[in-house]
Short mmCIF file of C-alpha atoms and ligand atoms in Angstrom, two decimals:
data_model
loop_
_atom_site.label_atom_id
_atom_site.label_comp_id
_atom_site.label_asym_id
_atom_site.label_seq_id
_atom_site.Cartn_x
_atom_site.Cartn_y
_atom_site.Cartn_z
CA UNK A 1 136.47 178.87 51.65
CA UNK A 2 134.53 181.50 49.50
CA UNK A 3 136.73 184.23 50.92
CA UNK A 4 139.99 182.76 49.65
CA UNK A 5 138.34 182.03 46.39
CA UNK A 6 137.19 185.70 46.11
CA UNK A 7 140.70 186.83 46.64
CA UNK A 8 141.99 185.45 43.31
CA UNK A 9 138.99 184.78 41.01
CA UNK A 10 136.80 187.37 39.36
CA UNK A 11 133.21 186.82 39.83
CA UNK A 12 130.39 188.47 38.21
CA UNK A 13 126.97 189.27 39.60
CA UNK A 14 124.61 186.52 39.66
CA UNK A 15 120.91 186.65 40.41
CA UNK A 16 120.15 185.74 43.98
CA UNK A 17 123.04 187.57 45.57
CA UNK A 18 122.06 189.97 48.31
CA UNK A 19 121.91 193.74 47.56
CA UNK A 20 125.10 194.34 49.51
CA UNK A 21 126.97 191.54 47.79
CA UNK A 22 125.77 192.73 44.40
CA UNK A 23 126.89 196.25 45.07
CA UNK A 24 130.41 195.06 46.17
CA UNK A 25 130.58 192.92 42.94
CA UNK A 26 129.82 195.90 40.84
CA UNK A 27 132.33 197.97 42.62
CA UNK A 28 134.94 195.30 42.16
CA UNK A 29 134.19 195.02 38.40
CA UNK A 30 134.74 198.77 38.10
CA UNK A 31 138.02 198.58 40.05
CA UNK A 32 139.27 196.05 37.69
CA UNK A 33 140.00 198.69 35.05
CA UNK A 34 140.58 201.60 37.24
CA UNK A 35 144.44 201.65 37.15
CA UNK A 36 144.57 201.35 33.29
CA UNK A 37 141.88 203.97 33.03
CA UNK A 38 144.02 206.35 35.08
CA UNK A 39 141.17 206.76 37.69
CA UNK A 40 143.37 206.73 40.74
CA UNK A 41 145.14 209.88 42.06
CA UNK A 42 147.11 210.46 45.17
CA UNK A 43 146.36 213.32 47.53
CA UNK A 44 148.94 214.43 49.95
CA UNK A 45 148.18 215.64 53.43
CA UNK A 46 150.82 217.63 55.44
CA UNK A 47 152.18 216.57 58.84
CA UNK A 48 153.53 219.50 60.98
CA UNK A 49 156.59 218.85 62.98
CA UNK A 50 156.00 220.61 66.20
CA UNK A 51 159.75 220.91 67.07
CA UNK A 52 160.93 222.42 63.93
CA UNK A 53 157.61 224.05 63.12
CA UNK A 54 157.94 222.83 59.48
CA UNK A 55 156.05 220.45 57.27
CA UNK A 56 158.08 217.30 57.81
CA UNK A 57 156.14 214.89 55.63
CA UNK A 58 152.89 214.19 53.77
CA UNK A 59 150.63 211.34 54.15
CA UNK A 60 149.63 209.89 50.57
CA UNK A 61 145.92 209.05 50.35
CA UNK A 62 144.40 207.44 47.42
CA UNK A 63 141.47 208.87 45.55
CA UNK A 64 139.31 207.12 42.92
CA UNK A 65 137.66 209.45 40.39
CA UNK A 66 134.97 207.26 38.99
CA UNK A 67 133.45 208.35 35.72
CA UNK A 68 129.89 207.69 36.90
CA UNK A 69 130.03 207.39 40.71
CA UNK A 70 132.19 210.41 41.17
CA UNK A 71 134.89 210.45 43.76
CA UNK A 72 134.70 207.12 45.74
CA UNK A 73 136.09 207.21 49.33
CA UNK A 74 138.88 204.78 49.99
CA UNK A 75 136.90 203.68 53.09
CA UNK A 76 134.34 202.26 50.67
CA UNK A 77 136.64 200.65 48.02
CA UNK A 78 139.73 199.53 49.83
CA UNK A 79 137.68 196.76 51.61
CA UNK A 80 136.37 195.61 48.21
CA UNK A 81 139.78 195.79 46.72
CA UNK A 82 141.20 193.67 49.66
CA UNK A 83 138.56 191.16 49.11
CA UNK A 84 139.09 190.76 45.33
CA UNK A 85 142.87 190.81 45.66
CA UNK A 86 142.99 194.05 43.49
CA UNK A 87 144.54 195.83 46.40
CA UNK A 88 147.85 194.18 45.24
CA UNK A 89 148.31 196.10 41.99
CA UNK A 90 146.45 199.16 43.28
CA UNK A 91 148.87 199.21 46.30
CA UNK A 92 151.79 198.76 44.03
CA UNK A 93 150.62 201.83 41.94
CA UNK A 94 150.31 203.89 45.23
CA UNK A 95 153.99 202.93 46.01
CA UNK A 96 155.05 203.94 42.60
CA UNK A 97 153.14 207.19 42.52
CA UNK A 98 154.48 208.17 45.88
CA UNK A 99 158.09 207.36 45.03
CA UNK A 100 157.69 209.41 41.93
CA UNK A 101 156.17 212.41 43.90
CA UNK A 102 159.09 211.99 46.39
CA UNK A 103 161.42 212.26 43.43
CA UNK A 104 159.72 215.05 41.55
CA UNK A 105 158.70 217.78 43.88
CA UNK A 106 158.47 217.19 47.51
CA UNK A 107 161.94 218.49 48.24
CA UNK A 108 163.11 216.76 51.17
CA UNK A 109 159.91 216.00 52.98
CA UNK A 110 159.03 212.30 53.73
CA UNK A 111 156.08 210.55 52.32
CA UNK A 112 153.96 207.99 54.19
CA UNK A 113 151.99 205.32 52.39
CA UNK A 114 149.18 203.11 53.75
CA UNK A 115 149.70 199.48 53.25
CA UNK A 116 146.91 196.95 53.36
CA UNK A 117 147.50 193.65 55.33
CA UNK A 118 146.43 191.76 52.15
CA UNK A 119 149.23 193.72 50.02
CA UNK A 120 151.75 193.35 52.91
CA UNK A 121 151.33 189.51 53.01
CA UNK A 122 151.80 189.10 49.32
CA UNK A 123 154.80 186.97 48.47
CA UNK A 124 156.19 189.50 46.10
CA UNK A 125 155.70 192.58 48.22
CA UNK A 126 159.30 193.27 49.45
CA UNK A 127 160.64 192.32 45.94
CA UNK A 128 158.21 194.83 44.32
CA UNK A 129 159.13 197.42 46.67
CA UNK A 130 162.83 196.94 46.09
CA UNK A 131 162.45 197.18 42.40
CA UNK A 132 160.16 200.31 42.56
CA UNK A 133 162.96 201.85 44.80
CA UNK A 134 165.61 201.19 42.11
CA UNK A 135 163.42 202.46 39.33
CA UNK A 136 162.81 205.71 41.11
CA UNK A 137 166.26 206.17 42.60
CA UNK A 138 164.82 207.56 45.83
CA UNK A 139 166.33 207.25 49.27
CA UNK A 140 164.30 204.61 51.13
CA UNK A 141 164.22 206.72 54.34
CA UNK A 142 162.09 209.22 52.39
CA UNK A 143 159.26 206.69 52.51
CA UNK A 144 157.35 205.64 55.61
CA UNK A 145 154.80 202.69 55.39
CA UNK A 146 151.83 203.06 57.49
CA UNK A 147 150.42 199.73 58.80
CA UNK A 148 147.56 198.84 61.09
CA UNK A 149 147.66 196.55 63.97
CA UNK A 150 145.17 194.04 62.46
CA UNK A 151 148.25 193.13 60.29
CA UNK A 152 150.09 192.04 63.57
CA UNK A 153 147.27 190.05 65.10
CA UNK A 154 147.10 187.30 62.59
CA UNK A 155 150.59 186.05 62.08
CA UNK A 156 153.10 188.20 63.91
CA UNK A 157 156.08 186.04 63.10
CA UNK A 158 155.58 186.67 59.43
CA UNK A 159 154.76 190.26 59.92
CA UNK A 160 157.82 190.84 61.97
CA UNK A 161 160.00 189.38 59.29
CA UNK A 162 158.54 191.50 56.53
CA UNK A 163 158.86 194.64 58.72
CA UNK A 164 162.45 193.77 59.43
CA UNK A 165 163.16 193.40 55.67
CA UNK A 166 161.55 196.92 55.17
CA UNK A 167 163.74 198.31 57.88
CA UNK A 168 166.85 196.69 56.39
CA UNK A 169 166.01 198.37 53.11
CA UNK A 170 165.96 201.66 55.02
CA UNK A 171 162.17 202.46 55.07
CA UNK A 172 160.46 203.94 58.03
CA UNK A 173 157.51 202.21 59.66
CA UNK A 174 154.50 203.78 61.33
CA UNK A 175 151.82 202.14 63.37
CA UNK A 176 148.46 203.69 62.22
CA UNK A 177 145.32 204.26 64.09
CA UNK A 178 146.81 203.42 67.38
CA UNK A 179 144.52 203.11 70.39
CA UNK A 180 141.58 201.55 68.42
CA UNK A 181 141.28 197.77 68.18
CA UNK A 182 143.48 195.66 70.32
CA UNK A 183 146.41 197.92 70.79
CA UNK A 184 148.47 195.50 72.54
CA UNK A 185 151.38 197.34 74.28
CA UNK A 186 153.46 194.34 73.48
CA UNK A 187 153.42 195.40 69.82
CA UNK A 188 155.31 198.35 70.65
CA UNK A 189 158.39 196.56 72.02
CA UNK A 190 158.09 193.64 69.59
CA UNK A 191 157.92 195.46 66.20
CA UNK A 192 160.48 198.09 64.93
CA UNK A 193 158.18 201.10 64.67
CA UNK A 194 159.57 204.52 64.01
CA UNK A 195 156.28 206.32 64.46
CA UNK A 196 153.09 205.89 66.30
CA UNK A 197 150.01 207.64 64.90
CA UNK A 198 147.42 208.15 67.67
CA UNK A 199 143.90 207.59 66.16
CA UNK A 200 141.85 210.78 65.66
CA UNK A 201 139.10 209.56 67.92
CA UNK A 202 141.38 210.29 70.85
CA UNK A 203 142.43 213.64 69.56
CA UNK A 204 138.85 214.64 68.81
CA UNK A 205 137.68 213.71 72.34
CA UNK A 206 140.56 215.35 73.92
CA UNK A 207 138.66 218.70 74.27
CA UNK A 208 135.74 217.36 76.45
CA UNK A 209 137.32 214.31 77.80
CA UNK A 210 140.12 214.24 80.37
CA UNK A 211 140.70 210.53 80.00
CA UNK A 212 141.47 211.02 76.25
CA UNK A 213 144.08 213.70 77.32
CA UNK A 214 145.66 211.36 79.82
CA UNK A 215 145.87 208.64 77.15
CA UNK A 216 147.49 210.94 74.82
CA UNK A 217 149.95 212.23 77.38
CA UNK A 218 150.90 208.65 78.22
CA UNK A 219 151.34 207.49 74.69
CA UNK A 220 153.62 210.62 74.08
CA UNK A 221 155.73 209.51 77.14
CA UNK A 222 155.70 205.99 76.02
CA UNK A 223 156.92 207.01 72.43
CA UNK A 224 159.79 209.01 74.13
CA UNK A 225 160.80 206.01 76.24
CA UNK A 226 160.82 203.64 73.13
CA UNK A 227 162.44 206.31 70.96
CA UNK A 228 159.45 206.48 68.57
CA UNK A 229 157.98 209.62 67.13
CA UNK A 230 154.36 210.34 68.11
CA UNK A 231 151.95 211.83 65.49
CA UNK A 232 148.39 212.88 66.50
CA UNK A 233 145.81 212.41 63.67
CA UNK A 234 142.69 214.43 63.08
CA UNK A 235 143.66 217.71 64.45
CA UNK A 236 140.98 220.10 63.58
CA UNK A 237 140.94 222.84 66.18
CA UNK A 238 143.59 225.22 67.65
CA UNK A 239 142.89 224.05 71.20
CA UNK A 240 144.04 220.65 70.21
CA UNK A 241 147.14 221.89 68.63
CA UNK A 242 148.06 223.79 71.85
CA UNK A 243 147.23 220.73 74.03
CA UNK A 244 149.38 218.51 71.78
CA UNK A 245 152.32 220.94 71.65
CA UNK A 246 152.32 221.26 75.35
CA UNK A 247 152.10 217.55 75.87
CA UNK A 248 155.21 217.09 73.86
CA UNK A 249 153.67 215.39 70.80
CA UNK A 250 156.16 215.32 67.99
CA UNK A 251 153.88 215.87 64.90
CA UNK A 252 150.27 216.69 64.22
CA UNK A 253 148.15 216.10 61.16
CA UNK A 254 144.66 217.18 60.47
CA UNK A 255 142.38 219.61 58.57
CA UNK A 256 143.60 222.51 60.82
CA UNK A 257 147.16 222.14 59.26
CA UNK A 258 145.80 221.16 55.91
CA UNK A 259 143.51 218.91 53.90
CA UNK A 260 144.86 216.25 51.48
CA UNK A 261 145.56 217.90 48.06
CA UNK A 262 146.76 216.72 44.67
CA UNK A 263 150.50 216.88 44.01
CA UNK A 264 149.89 219.93 41.68
CA UNK A 265 148.42 221.85 44.51
CA UNK A 266 150.80 220.49 47.20
CA UNK A 267 150.51 222.53 50.37
CA UNK A 268 153.97 223.88 51.36
CA UNK A 269 153.00 226.49 53.93
CA UNK A 270 151.21 226.55 57.18
CA UNK A 271 147.89 228.47 57.46
CA UNK A 272 148.56 231.95 58.98
CA UNK A 273 146.55 231.29 62.12
CA UNK A 274 148.62 228.12 62.85
CA UNK A 275 151.75 230.17 62.26
CA UNK A 276 150.63 232.71 64.78
CA UNK A 277 149.57 230.19 67.37
CA UNK A 278 153.01 228.56 66.98
CA UNK A 279 154.91 231.76 67.41
CA UNK A 280 153.02 232.47 70.65
CA UNK A 281 153.95 229.04 71.83
CA UNK A 282 157.61 229.30 71.48
CA UNK A 283 157.69 232.23 73.80
CA UNK A 284 156.49 230.11 76.59
CA UNK A 285 159.17 227.73 78.00
CA UNK A 286 158.54 224.13 77.23
CA UNK A 287 156.97 222.01 79.85
CA UNK A 288 158.75 218.90 78.98
P1 LIG B 301 144.13 206.82 57.50
O1 LIG B 301 145.43 206.03 57.02
O2 LIG B 301 143.95 206.69 58.98
O3 LIG B 301 144.13 208.30 56.97
C1 LIG B 301 143.55 209.43 57.59
C2 LIG B 301 142.15 209.67 57.13
O4 LIG B 301 141.62 210.78 57.96
C3 LIG B 301 142.04 210.12 55.78
O5 LIG B 301 140.84 209.83 55.22
C4 LIG B 301 142.12 211.67 55.86
O6 LIG B 301 141.62 212.39 54.93
C5 LIG B 301 141.40 211.73 57.14
N1 LIG B 301 141.63 213.04 57.89
C6 LIG B 301 142.86 213.63 58.01
N2 LIG B 301 142.82 214.74 58.85
C7 LIG B 301 141.46 214.80 59.31
C8 LIG B 301 140.77 215.53 60.19
O7 LIG B 301 141.28 216.63 60.79
N3 LIG B 301 139.52 215.35 60.35
C9 LIG B 301 138.87 214.25 59.90
N4 LIG B 301 137.58 213.97 60.10
N5 LIG B 301 139.45 213.49 59.01
C10 LIG B 301 140.70 213.71 58.71
P2 LIG B 301 140.84 209.13 53.75
O8 LIG B 301 141.67 209.84 52.68
O9 LIG B 301 139.21 209.11 53.39
O10 LIG B 301 141.28 207.67 54.02
C11 LIG B 301 140.54 206.82 54.91
C12 LIG B 301 141.34 205.58 55.11
O11 LIG B 301 141.48 204.82 53.92
C13 LIG B 301 142.76 205.83 55.48
O12 LIG B 301 142.85 206.06 56.98
C14 LIG B 301 143.50 204.47 55.11
O13 LIG B 301 143.03 203.53 56.07
C15 LIG B 301 142.69 204.17 53.85
N6 LIG B 301 143.52 204.52 52.70
C16 LIG B 301 143.72 205.71 52.13
N7 LIG B 301 144.52 205.61 51.08
C17 LIG B 301 145.00 204.38 51.06
C18 LIG B 301 145.97 203.78 50.24
O14 LIG B 301 146.61 204.30 49.41
N8 LIG B 301 146.07 202.37 50.57
C19 LIG B 301 145.59 201.74 51.57
N9 LIG B 301 145.68 200.43 51.66
N10 LIG B 301 144.54 202.33 52.31
C20 LIG B 301 144.37 203.69 52.00
MG1 LIG B 302 147.29 206.35 57.43
MG1 LIG B 303 145.15 206.83 60.57
MG1 LIG B 304 142.38 204.43 59.31
#
């Protein structure tokens, strides 16, 4: 069908295409040269470990600095790159850049990398990852792959075998955006996740909404039972940090801790207000 064709072939704009289609084609054309032109950059957002009170890892987030469009959000160009198949070289660039960052200057912190289902299903994915690891001489356990559950829905036998190969190589695996979409609990026992990232929509509702709080507390308990680490995404306010710490959540990520930054400006310390809040917390006996 047209979608499969679109994966591999490179189509240019033709009169008669809808506006949306046309915009996407133009974006895909620009994407085509973006790697060679050096327009991509990784930013790194810290994840705070609530047990050690240190930055335990950073999530690598791609940025596209387009010469005319300015900074294009991954939310806008990743779907186009998936559609055209360009996500495969782009995703490989991300893995390379993340490994070289891990090697260069992030000390012993872990780096997590988002992987698209299209990239993940590529026949050469495992091989390319293995080669990248050898090239950079980095411990595989320093890298965590973040996948979303739409990867698991389509063909979970194949997804399972790829995840197992990644685990065998020593990588960590995180389930991203947990709680939106299908979120079958069966995934959690069936697939070898090290980490579950609770989607930021739950975190952001946790202030006003007691059912979001209950869901977070339940996922935290589930994570403990399954020996997985729980990360809450999208933490913007101190009351969320306090709630998440008291509920036993392992790690938090969000603008309160720090925004994504280029490697040259990598954030190594916590904001003073966060440090103060954490200091006051440790004086209270833990509830769990
Ligand atoms: P994600 O993997 O769930 O990444 C988290 C997103 O939430 C990032 O958006 C991050 O900047 C944003 N964020 C972090 N803390 C907060 C907060 O406190 N409040 C709010 N409102 N947002 C917060 P970003 O960088 O725009 O990336 C969006 C999505 O694009 C990512 O969601 C991921 O699905 C995708 N993406 C980003 N980089 C890559 C990549 O290298 N490869 C692939 N395949 N996808 C990527
Ligand atoms: Mg992610
Ligand atoms: Mg996420
Ligand atoms: Mg997401």
